[in-house]
Amino acid sequence: MKQPAPASLEQCALQNGPIHRIDPALKLLMMLAFECCVISCAPEQICLLPVYLVALLIIGTIARISPGLFFRRLALALPFAFFTGIWGCFYDHYPATLMGFTITRGELSFLSILLRTALCVGCVLIYAGTTRISMMAAGMRRLHIPQEIVSIFELMWRYLSVLTDEARNVRTAWMLRNGSANGISLKYFGSLLGGILVRSIDRAQQIHTAMICRGYPAASRAASPSKIRPAECIGAAAFTASCILYRVLA
Amino acid sequence: MKLTLSGLTLAYPGQPPVLNGIDLQIESGETVALMGANGSGKTSLLLSLVGILPASGTIRLDSTALSKKTATFFRQHIGMVFQNPDDQLFSPSIWEDVAFGLENMSLPEDEIRDRVDTLLHELGLAHLKDRTPHDLSGGEKKIAALATVLVMKPDLIMLDEPTAFLDMRARKRLENALRDIPQAMLITTHDARFAARMCRRAVLLDSGKVAADGETETLLRDKALTERCGVDALE
């Protein structure tokens, strides 16, 4: 029977592909190296970015992340980059060239911001789609990131779903008593938002209690990935070195 | 395993005590129903037993008394299944949720995998292991919440209103799962027939005190007692 495609990145992360099996700490380091290389490209070096894009798409394909899911999530981040970068087009009219075409420096900067954002967010999406939350946290611990930060990361992830659930319930209850209305009117928005917050805090407390009942936070959690294999280290080092060398030498 | 409570009292400032001098013993393998009206202190009692609510008095598991230092020991030996399974299931997949407690126990990864897979298979949840908890039906969520506790192999399992919101089929499935559990169980419930079927012994609470402790059928057929405690009597 054909397996249904994963509906979320969390479900993608449960698969067992070659990228999934890489140690989460190594993946985190590789991601950081990749992002540093991408971010450090000046707008004039935009021609370097397509190579990183190709690398990202190849990794995404090997990781078996559904393109639809990947691009839908990516599209959520791009408006922020769009509104950040678009202003340069209005203010910086100094001429620049891109692949033989003459454009303004503002436009070049805009394209560079869009592309760099897409690459960085795409890289994070691939990391999220190939690493379970518990493994991400374990990877952070392996890198000696302070326990407080790791706990905040874990709890934020868990409470995000609580907040979404509560918001959905309140919206449904509102819609059921407001059949003709299309959305929540501003008049009631504040009190509904307050209600959602209070209910979320209640539920978050319940969830925290349930976590404590099952031993959270333990001094040392065993969600630690198995030992890093030499092949993983070599692969990660090769990837990181390629990213950096390409950035420095190209 | 023997759980002993003596003089357990829990009060919030300016309010009448939620628990008022509870004395109780639960032996290994016993199944006890904890019944009482809403607000009689059932859930507070359960939360006190794992040190979530700070009650005065003594709680002992065999010879170990509950304190801040021993709270982790108690939580490893006493499991709690919450009334609302959505509070208990918070991970992206059922498998990860069931593994959560074992990860906190610092068990080796292979053992975690073995224990989770075996239990999910035994409870008939193996096909749901990669599903997100939100996708499950109410009955499946309840069984999954039970699995998250069973996998830790506690000596005592506390279940808060396990049959709440369940239809007849889901209730039967849960009952069958509970019948196979060898550990001691402390079950809070409003369902008199469920209590009579599952538990030989019942403890009835009234205003934070133990109003009666004895054979479930006998207590629940006492109309005056059940009326006083605000629980349904057996017909």
Short mmCIF file of C-alpha atoms in Angstrom, two decimals:
data_model
loop_
_atom_site.label_atom_id
_atom_site.label_comp_id
_atom_site.label_asym_id
_atom_site.label_seq_id
_atom_site.Cartn_x
_atom_site.Cartn_y
_atom_site.Cartn_z
CA MET A 1 0.00 0.00 0.00
CA LYS A 2 1.32 3.46 -0.90
CA GLN A 3 2.14 5.56 2.16
CA PRO A 4 0.32 8.92 2.25
CA ALA A 5 2.64 11.93 1.88
CA PRO A 6 3.50 13.55 5.23
CA ALA A 7 1.15 16.43 5.95
CA SER A 8 3.59 18.38 8.10
CA LEU A 9 7.30 18.81 8.66
CA GLU A 10 6.93 16.99 12.00
CA GLN A 11 5.65 13.96 10.11
CA CYS A 12 8.45 14.30 7.55
CA ALA A 13 10.91 14.18 10.45
CA LEU A 14 9.59 10.76 11.46
CA GLN A 15 10.80 9.19 8.21
CA ASN A 16 14.06 7.31 8.10
CA GLY A 17 16.15 8.70 5.25
CA PRO A 18 19.89 9.24 4.91
CA ILE A 19 19.62 12.89 5.99
CA HIS A 20 17.38 11.92 8.91
CA ARG A 21 20.04 9.56 10.20
CA ILE A 22 22.76 12.22 10.43
CA ASP A 23 23.50 13.24 14.00
CA PRO A 24 21.32 16.26 14.94
CA ALA A 25 24.26 18.20 16.40
CA LEU A 26 26.20 17.79 13.16
CA LYS A 27 23.16 18.81 11.16
CA LEU A 28 22.80 21.90 13.32
CA LEU A 29 26.45 22.84 12.72
CA MET A 30 26.12 22.22 8.98
CA MET A 31 22.99 24.39 8.91
CA LEU A 32 24.77 27.22 10.73
CA ALA A 33 27.77 27.04 8.38
CA PHE A 34 25.48 27.07 5.34
CA GLU A 35 23.52 30.04 6.66
CA CYS A 36 26.64 32.02 7.57
CA CYS A 37 27.98 31.52 4.03
CA VAL A 38 24.68 32.60 2.49
CA ILE A 39 24.15 35.60 4.76
CA SER A 40 27.70 36.85 4.24
CA CYS A 41 27.18 37.19 0.48
CA ALA A 42 26.97 40.88 -0.43
CA PRO A 43 24.25 41.92 -2.92
CA GLU A 44 26.93 42.18 -5.63
CA GLN A 45 27.76 38.48 -5.05
CA ILE A 46 24.21 37.35 -5.82
CA CYS A 47 25.56 35.13 -8.61
CA LEU A 48 27.03 32.85 -5.91
CA LEU A 49 23.62 32.07 -4.46
CA PRO A 50 22.15 29.79 -7.19
CA VAL A 51 24.81 27.18 -6.38
CA TYR A 52 23.66 27.14 -2.75
CA LEU A 53 20.09 26.90 -4.00
CA VAL A 54 20.92 23.84 -6.10
CA ALA A 55 22.69 22.25 -3.12
CA LEU A 56 19.64 22.90 -0.95
CA LEU A 57 17.24 21.42 -3.50
CA ILE A 58 19.40 18.30 -3.86
CA ILE A 59 19.46 17.84 -0.07
CA GLY A 60 15.70 18.43 0.10
CA THR A 61 15.14 15.77 -2.56
CA ILE A 62 17.36 13.25 -0.78
CA ALA A 63 15.51 14.06 2.46
CA ARG A 64 12.22 13.26 0.67
CA ILE A 65 10.54 16.47 1.78
CA SER A 66 7.41 17.02 -0.25
CA PRO A 67 8.02 20.03 -2.58
CA GLY A 68 4.45 21.28 -2.03
CA LEU A 69 4.90 21.30 1.73
CA PHE A 70 8.37 22.86 1.43
CA PHE A 71 7.31 25.73 -0.83
CA ARG A 72 4.09 26.40 1.12
CA ARG A 73 6.10 26.86 4.31
CA LEU A 74 8.72 28.88 2.48
CA ALA A 75 6.02 31.17 1.09
CA LEU A 76 5.02 32.08 4.65
CA ALA A 77 8.42 33.67 5.28
CA LEU A 78 8.91 35.48 2.00
CA PRO A 79 6.46 38.37 2.57
CA PHE A 80 8.65 39.52 5.47
CA ALA A 81 11.70 39.55 3.22
CA PHE A 82 9.68 41.22 0.48
CA PHE A 83 8.65 44.15 2.66
CA THR A 84 12.12 44.43 4.14
CA GLY A 85 13.84 44.55 0.77
CA ILE A 86 11.36 46.45 -1.37
CA TRP A 87 12.18 49.84 0.15
CA GLY A 88 15.66 49.80 -1.35
CA CYS A 89 14.10 49.86 -4.81
CA PHE A 90 12.58 53.25 -4.02
CA TYR A 91 15.60 54.88 -2.47
CA ASP A 92 18.74 53.41 -4.06
CA HIS A 93 18.79 54.14 -7.80
CA TYR A 94 22.54 53.78 -8.25
CA PRO A 95 23.10 51.57 -11.35
CA ALA A 96 24.31 48.00 -10.99
CA THR A 97 24.60 45.05 -13.35
CA LEU A 98 23.22 41.55 -12.99
CA MET A 99 24.12 38.96 -15.62
CA GLY A 100 24.65 41.71 -18.20
CA PHE A 101 21.42 43.55 -17.40
CA THR A 102 21.52 47.02 -15.91
CA ILE A 103 19.34 47.42 -12.87
CA THR A 104 19.47 49.66 -9.81
CA ARG A 105 21.46 48.76 -6.70
CA GLY A 106 18.18 48.83 -4.72
CA GLU A 107 16.71 46.17 -6.99
CA LEU A 108 19.86 44.09 -6.71
CA SER A 109 19.71 44.35 -2.93
CA PHE A 110 16.01 43.41 -3.00
CA LEU A 111 16.67 40.26 -5.08
CA SER A 112 19.59 39.34 -2.85
CA ILE A 113 17.49 39.67 0.33
CA LEU A 114 14.71 37.55 -1.18
CA LEU A 115 17.11 34.84 -2.31
CA ARG A 116 19.12 34.78 0.92
CA THR A 117 15.93 34.60 3.00
CA ALA A 118 14.62 31.76 0.85
CA LEU A 119 17.91 29.88 1.26
CA CYS A 120 18.11 30.37 5.03
CA VAL A 121 14.46 29.52 5.67
CA GLY A 122 14.70 26.58 3.27
CA CYS A 123 17.69 25.27 5.15
CA VAL A 124 15.80 25.52 8.47
CA LEU A 125 12.80 23.76 6.90
CA ILE A 126 14.99 20.88 5.75
CA TYR A 127 16.48 20.64 9.24
CA ALA A 128 12.98 20.64 10.77
CA GLY A 129 11.79 18.09 8.22
CA THR A 130 14.62 15.67 8.94
CA THR A 131 15.01 16.00 12.71
CA ARG A 132 12.49 15.17 15.43
CA ILE A 133 11.98 17.83 18.11
CA SER A 134 13.44 15.61 20.82
CA MET A 135 16.48 15.01 18.63
CA MET A 136 16.89 18.74 17.92
CA ALA A 137 16.92 19.32 21.66
CA ALA A 138 19.36 16.46 22.13
CA GLY A 139 21.60 17.94 19.44
CA MET A 140 21.54 21.31 21.20
CA ARG A 141 22.51 19.59 24.46
CA ARG A 142 25.35 17.78 22.71
CA LEU A 143 26.66 21.17 21.59
CA HIS A 144 26.50 22.31 25.24
CA ILE A 145 23.87 24.94 24.59
CA PRO A 146 22.60 25.93 28.08
CA GLN A 147 19.79 23.71 29.40
CA GLU A 148 17.56 26.77 29.98
CA ILE A 149 17.63 27.64 26.29
CA VAL A 150 16.95 24.04 25.28
CA SER A 151 13.98 23.87 27.69
CA ILE A 152 12.55 27.13 26.38
CA PHE A 153 12.85 25.77 22.85
CA GLU A 154 11.09 22.50 23.76
CA LEU A 155 8.29 24.19 25.71
CA MET A 156 7.70 26.85 23.05
CA TRP A 157 7.27 24.11 20.49
CA ARG A 158 4.78 22.26 22.67
CA TYR A 159 2.78 25.33 23.68
CA LEU A 160 2.51 26.57 20.12
CA SER A 161 0.05 23.77 19.40
CA VAL A 162 -1.86 24.62 22.60
CA LEU A 163 -2.27 28.22 21.50
CA THR A 164 -3.37 27.20 18.00
CA ASP A 165 -5.89 24.71 19.41
CA GLU A 166 -7.41 27.24 21.75
CA ALA A 167 -7.59 29.87 19.02
CA ARG A 168 -9.32 27.38 16.73
CA ASN A 169 -11.86 26.43 19.44
CA VAL A 170 -12.68 30.06 20.24
CA ARG A 171 -13.03 30.89 16.55
CA THR A 172 -15.36 27.91 16.01
CA ALA A 173 -17.49 28.87 19.02
CA TRP A 174 -17.63 32.44 17.72
CA MET A 175 -18.62 31.36 14.22
CA LEU A 176 -21.34 29.04 15.52
CA ARG A 177 -23.02 31.90 17.31
CA ASN A 178 -22.39 34.35 14.48
CA GLY A 179 -23.49 32.41 11.43
CA SER A 180 -23.70 35.44 9.18
CA ALA A 181 -20.39 36.99 10.17
CA ASN A 182 -17.30 36.33 8.08
CA GLY A 183 -14.74 37.05 10.73
CA ILE A 184 -14.33 38.23 14.28
CA SER A 185 -15.26 41.87 14.57
CA LEU A 186 -12.76 44.26 16.13
CA LYS A 187 -15.24 45.06 18.90
CA TYR A 188 -14.91 41.55 20.33
CA PHE A 189 -11.39 40.79 19.18
CA GLY A 190 -9.68 42.04 22.35
CA SER A 191 -11.83 40.08 24.77
CA LEU A 192 -11.60 36.92 22.65
CA LEU A 193 -7.84 37.28 22.46
CA GLY A 194 -7.70 37.67 26.25
CA GLY A 195 -9.90 34.59 26.62
CA ILE A 196 -7.61 32.58 24.35
CA LEU A 197 -4.59 33.66 26.36
CA VAL A 198 -6.14 32.74 29.72
CA ARG A 199 -7.32 29.35 28.42
CA SER A 200 -3.93 28.71 26.85
CA ILE A 201 -2.19 29.43 30.13
CA ASP A 202 -4.55 26.98 31.89
CA ARG A 203 -3.91 24.27 29.35
CA ALA A 204 -0.20 24.98 29.26
CA GLN A 205 -0.13 24.48 33.04
CA GLN A 206 -1.96 21.17 32.67
CA ILE A 207 0.51 20.04 30.02
CA HIS A 208 3.43 21.10 32.15
CA THR A 209 1.98 19.09 35.06
CA ALA A 210 1.62 16.07 32.77
CA MET A 211 5.25 16.49 31.73
CA ILE A 212 6.43 16.73 35.34
CA CYS A 213 4.45 13.60 36.18
CA ARG A 214 6.53 11.77 33.60
CA GLY A 215 9.83 12.91 35.04
CA TYR A 216 10.45 16.21 33.20
CA PRO A 217 12.94 17.84 33.49
CA ALA A 218 15.34 15.01 34.16
CA ALA A 219 18.94 15.80 34.90
CA SER A 220 20.10 13.95 31.84
CA ARG A 221 17.68 12.92 29.17
CA ALA A 222 18.35 9.85 27.12
CA ALA A 223 16.85 11.24 23.94
CA SER A 224 20.46 11.50 23.06
CA PRO A 225 21.31 10.38 19.60
CA SER A 226 23.63 7.42 19.26
CA LYS A 227 27.38 7.97 18.96
CA ILE A 228 28.55 10.02 16.00
CA ARG A 229 30.01 7.73 13.36
CA PRO A 230 33.27 8.71 11.62
CA ALA A 231 31.52 8.68 8.25
CA GLU A 232 29.00 11.25 9.52
CA CYS A 233 31.83 13.50 10.71
CA ILE A 234 33.64 13.22 7.38
CA GLY A 235 30.44 13.95 5.43
CA ALA A 236 29.57 16.93 7.60
CA ALA A 237 33.11 18.29 7.41
CA ALA A 238 33.13 17.90 3.62
CA PHE A 239 29.80 19.69 3.26
CA THR A 240 30.83 22.54 5.57
CA ALA A 241 34.22 22.90 3.92
CA SER A 242 32.62 22.98 0.44
CA CYS A 243 30.21 25.72 1.53
CA ILE A 244 33.00 27.83 3.03
CA LEU A 245 35.54 27.24 0.24
CA TYR A 246 32.99 28.10 -2.43
CA ARG A 247 32.09 31.27 -0.52
CA VAL A 248 35.72 32.30 -0.06
CA LEU A 249 37.21 31.27 -3.41
CA ALA A 250 34.39 31.85 -5.91
CA MET B 1 4.52 -1.81 46.79
CA LYS B 2 2.51 -0.16 49.50
CA LEU B 3 1.31 3.42 49.38
CA THR B 4 0.39 4.94 52.73
CA LEU B 5 -1.19 8.33 53.29
CA SER B 6 -1.56 9.70 56.80
CA GLY B 7 -3.22 12.94 57.74
CA LEU B 8 -2.98 14.32 54.21
CA THR B 9 -4.22 17.89 54.22
CA LEU B 10 -4.24 20.45 51.45
CA ALA B 11 -5.55 23.97 51.85
CA TYR B 12 -5.22 27.23 49.97
CA PRO B 13 -5.02 30.46 52.00
CA GLY B 14 -8.42 31.80 53.03
CA GLN B 15 -10.30 28.77 51.72
CA PRO B 16 -11.66 25.62 53.36
CA PRO B 17 -9.25 22.66 52.99
CA VAL B 18 -9.49 20.73 49.73
CA LEU B 19 -8.17 17.62 51.49
CA ASN B 20 -8.71 17.31 55.20
CA GLY B 21 -6.75 14.62 57.02
CA ILE B 22 -6.92 11.77 54.51
CA ASP B 23 -5.70 8.36 55.74
CA LEU B 24 -5.43 5.67 53.11
CA GLN B 25 -3.44 2.59 52.16
CA ILE B 26 -3.13 0.99 48.76
CA GLU B 27 -1.45 -2.38 48.41
CA SER B 28 0.28 -3.92 45.43
CA GLY B 29 -2.14 -5.10 42.71
CA GLU B 30 -5.21 -3.46 44.28
CA THR B 31 -7.70 -1.54 42.13
CA VAL B 32 -9.40 1.22 44.08
CA ALA B 33 -12.15 3.57 42.93
CA LEU B 34 -11.93 7.10 44.30
CA MET B 35 -15.36 8.69 44.13
CA GLY B 36 -16.98 11.92 45.21
CA ALA B 37 -18.85 14.95 43.97
CA ASN B 38 -17.20 17.61 41.82
CA GLY B 39 -14.83 19.60 44.02
CA SER B 40 -14.57 16.86 46.65
CA GLY B 41 -10.78 16.72 46.20
CA LYS B 42 -10.29 13.66 43.99
CA THR B 43 -7.95 15.22 41.45
CA SER B 44 -6.16 17.22 44.15
CA LEU B 45 -5.50 13.97 46.00
CA LEU B 46 -3.98 12.39 42.89
CA LEU B 47 -1.79 15.42 42.21
CA SER B 48 -0.62 15.47 45.84
CA LEU B 49 0.56 11.87 45.57
CA VAL B 50 3.17 12.82 42.99
CA GLY B 51 4.19 16.03 44.71
CA ILE B 52 2.55 18.39 42.24
CA LEU B 53 0.34 19.93 44.93
CA PRO B 54 2.16 20.49 48.20
CA ALA B 55 0.00 18.76 50.83
CA SER B 56 0.90 18.43 54.49
CA GLY B 57 0.87 15.03 56.21
CA THR B 58 2.82 11.97 55.16
CA ILE B 59 2.86 10.09 51.88
CA ARG B 60 4.98 6.96 51.84
CA LEU B 61 5.78 4.57 49.04
CA ASP B 62 7.01 1.52 50.92
CA SER B 63 9.57 3.12 53.26
CA THR B 64 10.24 6.27 51.19
CA ALA B 65 8.46 9.44 52.27
CA LEU B 66 7.51 12.00 49.64
CA SER B 67 9.67 15.12 49.75
CA LYS B 68 11.22 17.47 47.22
CA LYS B 69 14.21 15.16 47.00
CA THR B 70 12.16 12.00 46.44
CA ALA B 71 9.53 13.51 44.11
CA THR B 72 11.29 12.13 41.02
CA PHE B 73 11.35 8.65 42.59
CA PHE B 74 7.59 8.91 43.25
CA ARG B 75 6.90 10.06 39.68
CA GLN B 76 8.80 7.08 38.32
CA HIS B 77 6.80 4.67 40.49
CA ILE B 78 3.39 6.36 40.36
CA GLY B 79 2.00 7.15 36.92
CA MET B 80 -0.90 9.48 36.28
CA VAL B 81 -3.33 9.44 33.37
CA PHE B 82 -5.06 12.81 33.07
CA GLN B 83 -8.76 13.30 32.51
CA ASN B 84 -8.21 15.16 29.27
CA PRO B 85 -5.87 13.17 27.02
CA ASP B 86 -5.04 16.35 25.09
CA ASP B 87 -3.16 17.51 28.17
CA GLN B 88 -1.14 14.32 28.23
CA LEU B 89 -0.36 13.99 24.54
CA PHE B 90 1.79 16.89 23.44
CA SER B 91 4.43 15.45 21.11
CA PRO B 92 4.33 15.48 17.31
CA SER B 93 3.65 11.73 17.17
CA ILE B 94 2.19 9.03 19.40
CA TRP B 95 5.50 7.16 19.37
CA GLU B 96 7.40 10.18 20.68
CA ASP B 97 4.77 10.83 23.31
CA VAL B 98 4.97 7.30 24.64
CA ALA B 99 8.77 7.53 24.61
CA PHE B 100 8.82 10.85 26.50
CA GLY B 101 8.71 9.36 30.02
CA LEU B 102 11.38 6.78 29.20
CA GLU B 103 13.66 9.47 27.81
CA ASN B 104 13.35 11.28 31.12
CA MET B 105 14.32 8.05 32.86
CA SER B 106 17.58 8.12 30.88
CA LEU B 107 17.12 4.62 29.46
CA PRO B 108 19.28 3.50 26.54
CA GLU B 109 17.78 4.25 23.14
CA ASP B 110 17.42 0.57 22.18
CA GLU B 111 15.45 -0.20 25.32
CA ILE B 112 13.21 2.82 24.75
CA ARG B 113 12.49 1.64 21.22
CA ASP B 114 11.77 -1.92 22.36
CA ARG B 115 9.48 -0.92 25.19
CA VAL B 116 7.52 1.62 23.16
CA ASP B 117 7.07 -0.68 20.15
CA THR B 118 6.06 -3.66 22.30
CA LEU B 119 3.50 -1.69 24.29
CA LEU B 120 1.99 0.00 21.25
CA HIS B 121 1.61 -3.44 19.70
CA GLU B 122 0.01 -4.88 22.85
CA LEU B 123 -2.48 -2.04 23.09
CA GLY B 124 -3.32 -2.22 19.39
CA LEU B 125 -1.86 1.21 18.68
CA ALA B 126 1.06 0.15 16.49
CA HIS B 127 -0.64 1.42 13.32
CA LEU B 128 -1.07 4.86 14.91
CA LYS B 129 2.50 5.32 16.09
CA ASP B 130 3.42 7.98 13.53
CA ARG B 131 0.12 9.84 13.74
CA THR B 132 -0.19 13.16 15.53
CA PRO B 133 -2.33 12.94 18.69
CA HIS B 134 -4.78 15.49 17.26
CA ASP B 135 -5.76 13.07 14.50
CA LEU B 136 -6.97 10.34 16.87
CA SER B 137 -10.49 9.64 18.09
CA GLY B 138 -11.35 10.24 21.76
CA GLY B 139 -11.07 6.52 22.56
CA GLU B 140 -7.73 6.17 20.82
CA LYS B 141 -6.41 9.22 22.64
CA LYS B 142 -7.38 7.70 25.99
CA ILE B 143 -5.58 4.44 25.21
CA ALA B 144 -2.56 6.40 23.96
CA ALA B 145 -2.53 8.48 27.16
CA LEU B 146 -2.64 5.24 29.14
CA ALA B 147 0.27 3.93 27.07
CA THR B 148 2.39 6.97 27.94
CA VAL B 149 2.17 5.93 31.58
CA LEU B 150 2.15 2.13 31.24
CA VAL B 151 5.42 2.19 29.31
CA MET B 152 7.18 3.55 32.41
CA LYS B 153 6.08 0.40 34.32
CA PRO B 154 4.99 2.24 37.46
CA ASP B 155 3.90 0.35 40.59
CA LEU B 156 0.71 2.38 40.88
CA ILE B 157 -1.31 3.92 38.07
CA MET B 158 -3.70 6.75 38.84
CA LEU B 159 -6.45 7.42 36.33
CA ASP B 160 -8.47 10.62 36.53
CA GLU B 161 -11.97 10.05 35.13
CA PRO B 162 -10.83 7.54 32.51
CA THR B 163 -14.31 7.01 31.02
CA ALA B 164 -15.19 10.69 30.65
CA PHE B 165 -16.33 11.61 27.12
CA LEU B 166 -16.09 8.01 25.88
CA ASP B 167 -18.80 6.15 23.98
CA MET B 168 -19.73 2.59 24.86
CA ARG B 169 -17.30 0.97 22.42
CA ALA B 170 -14.35 3.10 23.47
CA ARG B 171 -15.22 2.51 27.14
CA LYS B 172 -15.19 -1.26 26.61
CA ARG B 173 -11.86 -1.09 24.83
CA LEU B 174 -10.41 0.96 27.68
CA GLU B 175 -11.86 -1.43 30.27
CA ASN B 176 -10.29 -4.40 28.50
CA ALA B 177 -6.94 -2.61 28.46
CA LEU B 178 -7.24 -1.78 32.16
CA ARG B 179 -8.18 -5.35 33.10
CA ASP B 180 -4.87 -6.60 31.70
CA ILE B 181 -2.84 -4.26 33.90
CA PRO B 182 -1.24 -6.09 36.83
CA GLN B 183 -0.22 -2.96 38.74
CA ALA B 184 -2.22 -1.27 41.50
CA MET B 185 -4.67 1.33 40.20
CA LEU B 186 -6.38 4.29 41.79
CA ILE B 187 -9.26 5.39 39.58
CA THR B 188 -11.33 8.52 40.09
CA THR B 189 -14.74 8.23 38.47
CA HIS B 190 -18.36 9.34 38.59
CA ASP B 191 -19.46 6.19 36.77
CA ALA B 192 -20.83 3.85 39.45
CA ARG B 193 -21.25 0.86 37.14
CA PHE B 194 -17.73 1.23 35.79
CA ALA B 195 -16.40 1.45 39.35
CA ALA B 196 -18.32 -1.67 40.36
CA ARG B 197 -17.04 -3.62 37.36
CA MET B 198 -13.40 -2.55 37.68
CA CYS B 199 -12.72 -2.05 41.39
CA ARG B 200 -13.39 -4.30 44.34
CA ARG B 201 -12.66 -1.46 46.72
CA ALA B 202 -13.96 2.10 46.71
CA VAL B 203 -13.10 5.19 48.70
CA LEU B 204 -15.78 7.88 48.87
CA LEU B 205 -14.72 11.46 49.52
CA ASP B 206 -16.91 14.15 50.96
CA SER B 207 -15.61 17.69 51.49
CA GLY B 208 -12.00 16.58 51.43
CA LYS B 209 -12.48 13.72 53.94
CA VAL B 210 -12.78 9.99 53.51
CA ALA B 211 -16.51 9.37 54.04
CA ALA B 212 -16.33 5.62 53.45
CA ASP B 213 -13.78 2.98 52.47
CA GLY B 214 -14.90 -0.53 51.62
CA GLU B 215 -16.28 -2.94 49.05
CA THR B 216 -17.48 -0.98 46.01
CA GLU B 217 -20.83 -2.75 45.56
CA THR B 218 -21.74 -2.39 49.24
CA LEU B 219 -20.88 1.31 49.37
CA LEU B 220 -22.58 2.18 46.11
CA ARG B 221 -25.81 0.43 47.11
CA ASP B 222 -26.01 2.56 50.27
CA LYS B 223 -28.42 5.26 49.09
CA ALA B 224 -27.90 7.57 52.09
CA LEU B 225 -24.11 7.42 51.75
CA THR B 226 -24.08 7.98 47.99
CA GLU B 227 -26.55 10.85 48.38
CA ARG B 228 -24.34 12.45 51.02
CA CYS B 229 -21.21 12.08 48.88
CA GLY B 230 -22.90 13.24 45.68
CA VAL B 231 -22.23 10.06 43.67
CA ASP B 232 -24.57 7.85 41.69
CA ALA B 233 -25.86 4.80 43.52
CA LEU B 234 -25.94 1.37 41.93
CA GLU B 235 -29.47 0.31 40.93
#
